[in-house]
Structures are given as C-alpha cells and as structure tokens.
Tab-separated table of C-alpha atoms and ligand atoms in Angstrom:
chain	number	residue	atom	x	y	z
A	107	MET	CA	16.162	-10.005	20.598
A	108	SER	CA	14.643	-10.513	24.036
A	109	ALA	CA	12.878	-7.544	25.605
A	110	ASN	CA	15.623	-6.519	28.028
A	111	HIS	CA	18.147	-6.404	25.229
A	112	ILE	CA	16.097	-3.821	23.392
A	113	ALA	CA	16.688	-0.186	24.313
A	114	LEU	CA	14.349	1.481	21.841
A	115	SER	CA	11.556	0.040	19.813
A	116	VAL	CA	9.826	1.774	16.900
A	117	ASP	CA	6.553	0.132	15.914
A	118	SER	CA	4.543	0.975	12.762
A	119	LEU	CA	5.643	4.604	12.924
A	120	SER	CA	4.081	6.931	10.361
A	121	VAL	CA	4.557	10.681	10.031
A	122	ASN	CA	2.542	12.728	7.544
A	123	PHE	CA	3.202	16.330	6.577
A	124	ARG	CA	0.538	18.488	5.041
A	125	SER	CA	1.673	21.171	2.667
A	126	ARG	CA	-0.612	24.174	2.716
A	127	VAL	CA	-0.984	27.097	0.382
A	128	PHE	CA	-3.007	29.906	2.010
A	129	SER	CA	-4.240	27.456	4.663
A	130	LYS	CA	-5.608	25.111	2.014
A	131	VAL	CA	-4.129	21.617	2.207
A	132	LYS	CA	-2.322	21.076	-1.101
A	133	GLY	CA	-0.992	17.625	-0.520
A	134	VAL	CA	0.180	15.104	2.018
A	135	VAL	CA	3.658	13.622	2.216
A	136	HIS	CA	3.917	10.270	3.945
A	137	ALA	CA	7.422	11.127	5.131
A	138	VAL	CA	7.572	8.001	7.305
A	139	ASP	CA	5.285	5.109	6.439
A	140	GLN	CA	4.765	2.121	8.776
A	141	VAL	CA	8.369	1.892	9.940
A	142	SER	CA	9.237	-0.750	12.577
A	143	PHE	CA	12.616	-1.729	14.027
A	144	ASP	CA	14.313	-2.423	17.364
A	145	LEU	CA	17.528	-0.860	18.607
A	146	GLY	CA	19.506	-3.321	20.737
A	147	ARG	CA	21.084	-2.064	23.958
A	148	GLY	CA	24.718	-1.087	23.474
A	149	THR	CA	24.467	-1.484	19.702
A	150	THR	CA	24.310	0.796	16.668
A	151	THR	CA	21.647	0.804	13.998
A	152	ALA	CA	22.351	2.812	10.852
A	153	ILE	CA	19.477	4.338	8.875
A	154	VAL	CA	20.429	4.833	5.230
A	155	GLY	CA	18.666	6.167	2.135
A	156	GLU	CA	18.699	9.085	-0.274
A	157	THR	CA	17.801	12.646	0.689
A	158	GLY	CA	14.100	12.921	1.423
A	159	SER	CA	13.672	9.259	2.378
A	160	GLY	CA	12.512	10.176	5.895
A	161	LYS	CA	15.670	9.541	7.933
A	162	SER	CA	15.631	12.797	9.906
A	163	THR	CA	11.866	12.603	10.392
A	164	ILE	CA	12.208	9.229	12.155
A	165	LEU	CA	14.702	10.745	14.610
A	166	LYS	CA	12.551	13.839	15.130
A	167	ALA	CA	9.486	11.705	15.852
A	168	ILE	CA	11.452	9.674	18.403
A	169	ILE	CA	12.611	12.778	20.228
A	170	GLY	CA	9.204	14.468	19.982
A	171	LEU	CA	10.104	17.291	17.569
A	172	VAL	CA	7.423	16.137	15.120
A	173	GLU	CA	4.208	14.332	15.898
A	174	ALA	CA	3.667	10.746	14.799
A	175	SER	CA	0.485	10.191	12.807
A	176	GLU	CA	0.468	6.562	13.803
A	177	GLY	CA	2.512	3.950	15.639
A	178	SER	CA	4.396	3.854	18.879
A	179	ILE	CA	7.832	4.396	20.351
A	180	THR	CA	8.989	2.437	23.365
A	181	LEU	CA	12.027	3.081	25.555
A	182	ASN	CA	12.921	0.244	27.945
A	183	ASP	CA	9.451	-1.201	27.524
A	184	VAL	CA	7.725	2.086	28.385
A	185	ASN	CA	5.456	3.313	25.603
A	186	PHE	CA	5.562	7.091	25.162
A	187	SER	CA	1.953	7.289	24.015
A	188	GLN	CA	0.767	5.919	27.357
A	189	LEU	CA	2.412	8.736	29.344
A	190	ASN	CA	1.145	12.239	30.055
A	191	SER	CA	3.179	14.995	28.448
A	192	ARG	CA	5.276	15.690	31.536
A	193	ALA	CA	6.212	12.051	32.081
A	194	ALA	CA	6.931	11.693	28.358
A	195	SER	CA	9.279	14.661	28.347
A	196	GLU	CA	11.071	13.295	31.439
A	197	LEU	CA	11.493	9.917	29.764
A	198	ARG	CA	12.812	11.681	26.642
A	199	HIS	CA	15.783	12.963	28.646
A	200	HIS	CA	17.174	9.456	28.243
A	201	ILE	CA	17.262	10.069	24.506
A	202	GLN	CA	19.520	12.828	23.162
A	203	MET	CA	20.165	14.021	19.635
A	204	VAL	CA	23.251	15.252	17.789
A	205	PHE	CA	22.512	17.193	14.615
A	206	GLN	CA	24.366	17.323	11.323
A	207	ASP	CA	25.428	20.925	11.501
A	208	PRO	CA	27.079	21.813	14.809
A	209	ILE	CA	27.247	25.515	13.986
A	210	GLY	CA	23.500	25.658	13.426
A	211	SER	CA	22.662	23.618	16.501
A	212	LEU	CA	24.864	25.481	19.008
A	213	ASN	CA	23.667	28.866	20.246
A	214	PRO	CA	26.286	31.368	18.936
A	215	ARG	CA	25.809	33.710	21.887
A	216	MET	CA	26.432	31.124	24.576
A	217	ARG	CA	29.828	30.106	25.910
A	218	ILE	CA	30.788	26.441	25.509
A	219	SER	CA	30.439	25.929	29.273
A	220	GLU	CA	26.826	27.173	29.161
A	221	ILE	CA	26.013	25.179	26.025
A	222	ILE	CA	27.255	21.942	27.566
A	223	ALA	CA	25.561	22.551	30.923
A	224	GLU	CA	22.218	23.673	29.461
A	225	PRO	CA	20.619	20.184	29.429
A	226	LEU	CA	21.395	20.007	33.178
A	227	VAL	CA	19.517	23.271	33.683
A	228	ILE	CA	16.588	21.931	31.653
A	229	THR	CA	16.507	18.720	33.673
A	230	LYS	CA	17.087	20.667	36.945
A	231	THR	CA	20.208	18.670	37.792
A	232	GLY	CA	22.621	19.956	40.480
A	233	ASN	CA	23.521	23.561	41.352
A	234	LYS	CA	25.697	25.920	39.350
A	235	ILE	CA	28.964	24.605	40.802
A	236	ASP	CA	27.961	20.960	40.234
A	237	ARG	CA	27.041	21.781	36.671
A	238	GLU	CA	30.370	23.490	35.957
A	239	GLN	CA	32.215	20.491	37.306
A	240	MET	CA	30.125	18.088	35.248
A	241	ALA	CA	30.747	20.198	32.134
A	242	GLN	CA	34.493	19.971	32.768
A	243	GLU	CA	34.374	16.220	33.243
A	244	ILE	CA	32.336	15.594	30.119
A	245	LEU	CA	34.672	17.811	28.092
A	246	SER	CA	37.605	15.565	28.918
A	247	LYS	CA	35.539	12.538	27.833
A	248	VAL	CA	35.257	14.001	24.342
A	249	ASP	CA	38.987	14.886	24.318
A	250	LEU	CA	38.596	18.650	24.525
A	251	LYS	CA	40.770	20.933	26.663
A	252	PRO	CA	39.157	22.778	29.617
A	253	GLU	CA	40.244	26.187	28.256
A	254	LEU	CA	37.625	25.817	25.512
A	255	LEU	CA	34.860	26.206	28.105
A	256	SER	CA	35.072	29.988	28.073
A	257	ARG	CA	34.976	30.267	24.263
A	258	PHE	CA	32.096	30.766	21.848
A	259	PRO	CA	31.137	28.263	19.087
A	260	HIS	CA	32.602	30.349	16.238
A	261	GLN	CA	36.018	30.215	17.938
A	262	LEU	CA	36.137	26.423	17.547
A	263	SER	CA	36.935	24.178	14.591
A	264	GLY	CA	34.192	22.020	13.003
A	265	GLY	CA	35.503	18.903	14.734
A	266	GLN	CA	35.659	20.653	18.104
A	267	ARG	CA	32.109	21.948	17.667
A	268	GLN	CA	30.793	18.468	16.919
A	269	ARG	CA	32.584	17.185	20.042
A	270	VAL	CA	30.844	19.938	22.021
A	271	ALA	CA	27.488	18.828	20.566
A	272	ILE	CA	28.280	15.246	21.606
A	273	ALA	CA	29.364	16.376	25.097
A	274	ARG	CA	26.137	18.329	25.471
A	275	ALA	CA	24.117	15.243	24.530
A	276	LEU	CA	26.093	13.011	26.899
A	277	ILE	CA	25.979	15.208	29.988
A	278	VAL	CA	22.533	13.979	31.051
A	279	GLN	CA	23.761	10.369	30.769
A	280	PRO	CA	21.319	9.274	28.082
A	281	GLU	CA	20.746	5.659	27.100
A	282	VAL	CA	20.084	6.348	23.453
A	283	LEU	CA	21.884	8.784	21.177
A	284	LEU	CA	20.256	9.852	17.905
A	285	LEU	CA	22.911	11.024	15.460
A	286	ASP	CA	21.716	12.764	12.296
A	287	GLU	CA	24.585	12.693	9.766
A	288	PRO	CA	26.935	13.883	12.540
A	289	LEU	CA	30.075	13.571	10.422
A	290	SER	CA	29.041	15.031	7.094
A	291	ALA	CA	30.203	18.568	7.922
A	292	LEU	CA	33.653	17.309	8.973
A	293	ASP	CA	36.723	16.524	6.921
A	294	VAL	CA	37.836	12.916	6.558
A	295	LEU	CA	40.553	12.838	9.240
A	296	VAL	CA	38.313	14.502	11.813
A	297	GLN	CA	35.505	12.104	10.842
A	298	ALA	CA	37.741	9.164	11.734
A	299	GLN	CA	38.546	10.717	15.123
A	300	VAL	CA	34.884	11.298	15.936
A	301	VAL	CA	34.004	7.730	14.846
A	302	ARG	CA	36.626	6.400	17.272
A	303	LEU	CA	35.401	8.700	20.032
A	304	LEU	CA	31.790	7.555	19.562
A	305	ALA	CA	32.894	3.909	19.658
A	306	ASP	CA	34.838	4.447	22.914
A	307	ILE	CA	31.926	6.266	24.542
A	308	GLN	CA	29.524	3.540	23.465
A	309	LYS	CA	31.663	0.792	24.966
A	310	ALA	CA	32.205	2.623	28.240
A	311	GLY	CA	28.536	3.442	28.814
A	312	ASN	CA	26.612	0.677	27.021
A	313	LEU	CA	24.957	3.393	24.946
A	314	SER	CA	22.724	2.656	21.974
A	315	TYR	CA	23.116	4.685	18.790
A	316	LEU	CA	20.674	5.366	16.009
A	317	PHE	CA	22.958	6.701	13.318
A	318	VAL	CA	21.570	8.383	10.211
A	319	THR	CA	23.940	8.518	7.281
A	320	HIS	CA	23.855	8.439	3.500
A	321	ASP	CA	27.380	6.970	3.555
A	322	LEU	CA	27.065	3.182	3.213
A	323	ALA	CA	30.758	2.521	3.751
A	324	LEU	CA	30.508	4.334	7.080
A	325	ALA	CA	27.320	2.443	7.988
A	326	SER	CA	29.029	-0.900	7.397
A	327	GLU	CA	31.980	0.201	9.521
A	328	ILE	CA	30.131	1.469	12.571
A	329	ALA	CA	26.771	-0.292	12.716
A	330	ASP	CA	25.544	-3.686	13.905
A	331	ASN	CA	22.232	-3.360	12.085
A	332	VAL	CA	21.015	-1.340	9.141
A	333	VAL	CA	17.658	-0.038	7.955
A	334	VAL	CA	17.357	0.961	4.282
A	335	LEU	CA	14.627	3.516	3.563
A	336	TYR	CA	13.026	4.488	0.283
A	337	LEU	CA	10.348	7.218	0.245
A	338	GLY	CA	9.554	6.721	3.913
A	339	ARG	CA	9.296	2.942	3.821
A	340	ILE	CA	11.732	0.234	4.887
A	341	VAL	CA	12.760	-1.718	1.790
A	342	GLU	CA	15.417	-3.838	3.484
A	343	ALA	CA	16.719	-4.215	7.040
A	344	GLY	CA	18.792	-6.567	9.121
A	345	SER	CA	22.251	-7.182	10.496
A	346	VAL	CA	25.037	-5.359	8.677
A	347	LYS	CA	26.621	-8.720	7.880
A	348	GLU	CA	23.463	-10.069	6.234
A	349	VAL	CA	22.457	-6.923	4.365
A	350	PHE	CA	25.913	-5.930	3.129
A	351	GLU	CA	27.063	-9.447	2.212
A	352	ASN	CA	23.771	-10.429	0.687
A	353	PRO	CA	21.992	-7.240	-0.405
A	354	SER	CA	18.744	-8.422	-1.935
A	355	HIS	CA	16.534	-5.424	-2.659
A	356	PRO	CA	17.350	-3.834	-6.045
A	357	TYR	CA	17.510	-0.446	-4.294
A	358	THR	CA	20.083	-1.627	-1.722
A	359	GLN	CA	22.051	-3.268	-4.524
A	360	ALA	CA	22.089	0.012	-6.424
A	361	LEU	CA	23.139	2.010	-3.355
A	362	LEU	CA	25.924	-0.448	-2.592
A	363	SER	CA	27.209	-0.637	-6.129
A	364	ALA	CA	27.778	3.113	-6.025
A	365	VAL	CA	30.186	2.715	-3.078
A	366	PRO	CA	33.767	2.532	-4.356
A	367	THR	CA	35.912	-0.256	-2.912
A	368	ALA	CA	39.646	-0.088	-2.273
A	369	ASP	CA	40.081	-3.491	-3.911
A	370	HIS	CA	40.952	-2.955	-7.603
A	371	LYS	CA	40.138	-6.526	-8.559
A	372	ILE	CA	36.614	-6.298	-7.171
A	373	GLU	CA	36.265	-2.803	-8.567
A	374	SER	CA	37.119	-3.855	-12.141
A	375	THR	CA	34.968	-6.990	-12.251
A	376	ARG	CA	31.847	-6.092	-10.362
A	377	GLU	CA	28.669	-5.131	-12.053
A	378	ARG	CA	27.295	-1.710	-11.375
A	379	VAL	CA	23.588	-1.207	-10.940
A	380	ILE	CA	22.893	2.323	-12.016
A	381	LEU	CA	19.791	4.013	-10.658
A	382	ILE	CA	17.850	5.589	-13.478
A	383	GLY	CA	15.844	8.732	-12.939
A	384	ASP	CA	15.189	10.843	-9.880
A	385	PRO	CA	13.258	9.771	-6.818
A	386	PRO	CA	9.499	10.179	-7.446
A	387	ASN	CA	7.513	13.187	-6.275
A	388	PRO	CA	6.771	12.466	-2.591
A	389	PHE	CA	3.316	14.085	-2.945
A	390	ASP	CA	2.410	11.568	-5.632
A	391	PRO	CA	4.364	8.337	-5.125
A	392	PRO	CA	3.957	5.413	-7.569
A	393	SER	CA	1.263	2.823	-6.859
A	394	GLY	CA	2.303	-0.522	-5.422
A	395	CYS	CA	6.044	-0.571	-4.797
A	396	SER	CA	7.296	3.022	-4.704
A	397	PHE	CA	10.676	1.929	-6.100
A	398	ARG	CA	9.239	0.248	-9.213
A	399	THR	CA	9.701	3.299	-11.475
A	400	ARG	CA	13.475	3.029	-11.036
A	401	CYS	CA	13.718	-0.720	-10.563
A	402	PRO	CA	15.470	-2.885	-13.207
A	403	ALA	CA	13.577	-5.975	-11.983
A	404	ALA	CA	10.033	-4.545	-11.787
A	405	GLU	CA	7.152	-6.745	-12.897
A	406	GLU	CA	3.451	-6.128	-13.373
A	407	LYS	CA	2.556	-7.034	-9.794
A	408	CYS	CA	4.876	-4.288	-8.513
A	409	SER	CA	2.589	-1.532	-9.795
A	410	ILE	CA	-0.532	-3.129	-8.300
A	411	GLU	CA	0.328	-4.334	-4.837
A	412	ARG	CA	2.415	-2.760	-2.141
A	413	PRO	CA	5.094	-5.280	-1.113
A	414	GLN	CA	5.142	-6.151	2.591
A	415	LEU	CA	8.299	-6.889	4.550
A	416	PHE	CA	9.039	-10.594	4.912
A	417	ASP	CA	11.878	-12.535	6.567
A	418	LEU	CA	14.496	-13.541	4.049
A	419	ALA	CA	16.667	-14.904	6.883
A	420	SER	CA	16.454	-14.631	10.651
A	421	ASP	CA	18.356	-11.339	10.620
A	422	HIS	CA	17.139	-10.000	7.296
A	423	ARG	CA	13.822	-8.398	6.227
A	424	ILE	CA	12.961	-7.217	2.740
A	425	ALA	CA	9.934	-5.790	0.906
A	426	CYS	CA	10.111	-6.913	-2.736
A	427	HIS	CA	7.669	-8.988	-4.800
A	428	VAL	CA	10.367	-10.270	-7.144
A	429	VAL	CA	12.652	-11.485	-4.343
A	430	HIS	CA	9.644	-12.964	-2.541
A	431	GLN	CA	8.613	-14.991	-5.579
A	432	ARG	CA	12.163	-16.165	-6.168
A	433	SER	CA	12.729	-17.185	-2.538
A	434	SER	CA	9.437	-19.073	-2.214
A	435	SER	CA	9.679	-21.037	-5.457
B	766	ADP	N1	8.467	20.109	8.379
B	766	ADP	C1	8.162	19.550	7.208
B	766	ADP	N2	7.073	19.955	6.495
B	766	ADP	C2	6.730	19.386	5.326
B	766	ADP	N3	7.438	18.388	4.759
B	766	ADP	C3	8.532	17.936	5.397
B	766	ADP	C4	8.968	18.498	6.652
B	766	ADP	N4	10.092	17.842	7.060
B	766	ADP	C5	10.356	16.922	6.101
B	766	ADP	N5	9.431	16.974	5.100
B	766	ADP	C6	9.379	16.093	3.920
B	766	ADP	O1	9.391	14.753	4.387
B	766	ADP	C7	10.206	13.924	3.573
B	766	ADP	C8	11.303	13.297	4.412
B	766	ADP	O2	12.220	14.307	4.831
B	766	ADP	P1	13.469	14.024	5.784
B	766	ADP	O3	13.047	13.194	6.940
B	766	ADP	O4	14.106	15.329	6.089
B	766	ADP	O5	14.408	13.144	4.838
B	766	ADP	P2	15.978	12.806	4.978
B	766	ADP	O6	16.434	13.148	6.335
B	766	ADP	O7	16.051	11.330	4.654
B	766	ADP	O8	16.651	13.602	3.892
B	766	ADP	C9	10.696	14.817	2.426
B	766	ADP	O9	9.822	14.668	1.337
B	766	ADP	C10	10.604	16.206	3.029
B	766	ADP	O10	10.419	17.173	2.014
B	767	MG	MG1	17.980	14.467	6.905
C-alpha cells in the first residue's frame, strides 16, 4: 500500500500491564506485543482472536485510553508520539470508538440529543443551535427517527442504542472508526441491519474501520484484511481472501474449523482441528511460540525460539516455524 492509501498505521505496538498487590508489582502481562499493521483508507481490517488476546487493548492504545509501552501510531503520516499532548488529542478527534455495550457506554442521565452532540461540545464545534441541527442530521444517517432525540438511553432498544453510539462517533466526521465487538450485544436480525448501515456509511464517507470481533464468519463478510492475534501477538495477517482461503497458522485453522458452514457437503467432509486446553496464563506465557502448548504441529524449535512474522505471499504474513520450514524447503 502506498503511503496516501494508508489511513492508520500501527508499528511495533506493545502494551504492558503491571498487576500489583499492595503496590508490589506481582507480574507483567504483555497484553499487546510488537503488533504492526496498516489500515487502508476506506477499507476494513478485522482483528480476531480469543478473549484476552489483546484486541481491545490495541484499540484503547490507538485512541489513547491506555499508554503504549513501545511502538508508534500514525494517522495520515502524522506520528502521535511526535506531538505535544494538546496536538495529539486534537488529532485523535479524527479517530472515534464504538464500544461493545451501548448501555454501558452511553450516559444514562443524558438525553439522546445531548449524548450525540457531546463530541461537538468537546471539540468546541458550532453553537447550541448548530449542534442540535447536526445531531438531527446525523440521526437520520443512522436511520433513527428525530423523536428519539428527547429520550434517554434506557427507553431505546439495543439496536437503537448502538445506532446512537455510531451517530455519536460519526458526528465529528472522523476518518477512522474503531469498533470493539459492536454487534455482540445485538440479536441476529439487528446485527445484519447494523452491518448494512456501517457498510453504507463507509462507502459514503470513505471511512476506515478497525473492527474487533471474535466472530470469524462476520470478519470474512465485512473486512478486506484480517489480523489474527494470540496472546498479544500477531500469528497470521493479510487479505481476507488469502487468510480465509489459505489459512496457514495452526491457530487460524483451528479458529476457522470451529465456524459452522451452511454447506452440508463441506460440513460433513471437512476435518475439524480441535483446540486442546485453555489459553496459557498471560502472566507466564510459554517460551518460544506462545501457541505451542496447544499446537498439533509443534516441534522442538517452537519451544526455543520465538517465531517472527514472514511473508507467505504478498498479502499474507504468518509467524510459525513449521510453516516457515515447509515453505522454504
Ligand atoms: N487495565 C488492565 N489492567 C491489567 N490487565 C489488563 C487490563 N486490560 C486488559 N488486561 C489484560 O490484557 C490482556 C488483553 O486484554 P484485552 O485487550 O481486553 O483482550 P480482548 O479484548 O482480546 O479480550 C488480558 O490478559 C487482560 O487480562
Ligand atoms: Mg475485548
């Protein structure tokens, strides 16, 4: 991707959390470990992986809710770490986030009109009348009726609340939307409506989405590119076409084989890769490849050396010793 096609670039991002007991550091979790990827302008990248793999932490580091221990984040070629805090927070207005749980992320004491207009207040945009008008306009973009503006969050359905959260994120005309499992609190029919809405909004505004989900079928439907995380590290990444048609990391293969298909013929003949055991303790991950304790293909080298990402194809990166050996012999 050439530079002006990249909206957001994440380079060697690491985030560590220290767990303390009575102010004594008990352990360190490398929640995000040397993660790099680019988000193309007007495209969607899905981040997938089990609970605790670091998906939310990546989004929080991008938006400045947690501090990166290492690495850099670049929006339109401007590196956040080279800005003072005021300039960085102004630049961050171009990035907005939609959380998983709309009821938890919307202030229950504020009316919908105030909730939607709040980012305009924060960014000191327009006067009160301008803001009300902008709130009305954005509401119609997410297919909600103007009479909802005077209501409170608990008076709305789950789908309506998530549309409000999306409207609130869109009102400052961001370039990048970070979506953290935005559909998982919604029922299936409403999910499909919100997926369509997000696609329409993306097309109309050339928006870029970073979409966290544990639902691989959804990722393959909505995303152009996918990043597969295991214990904070990228194990496989690339275009959806490459990764889903030719999944090569044993972890991705296991995740994908757990996704049911509608095709009975495929369903009855395909081999399932079952993941054995639970994910390792994040305070004490395995040496070498952190997936090796659950990996059906693990060899001796996997416990000694940490596998680095290499290019399997032009649109396909993977970190696996076994695949590396096979592809280079
Ligand atoms: N504020 C925090 N303090 C300490 N540990 C955290 C904090 N937030 C997340 N973690 C840990 O970091 C890891 C990644 O968490 P998270 O990014 O929430 O994963 P995901 O979104 O993929 O489920 C987990 O081991 C989690 O327990
Ligand atoms: Mg999460």
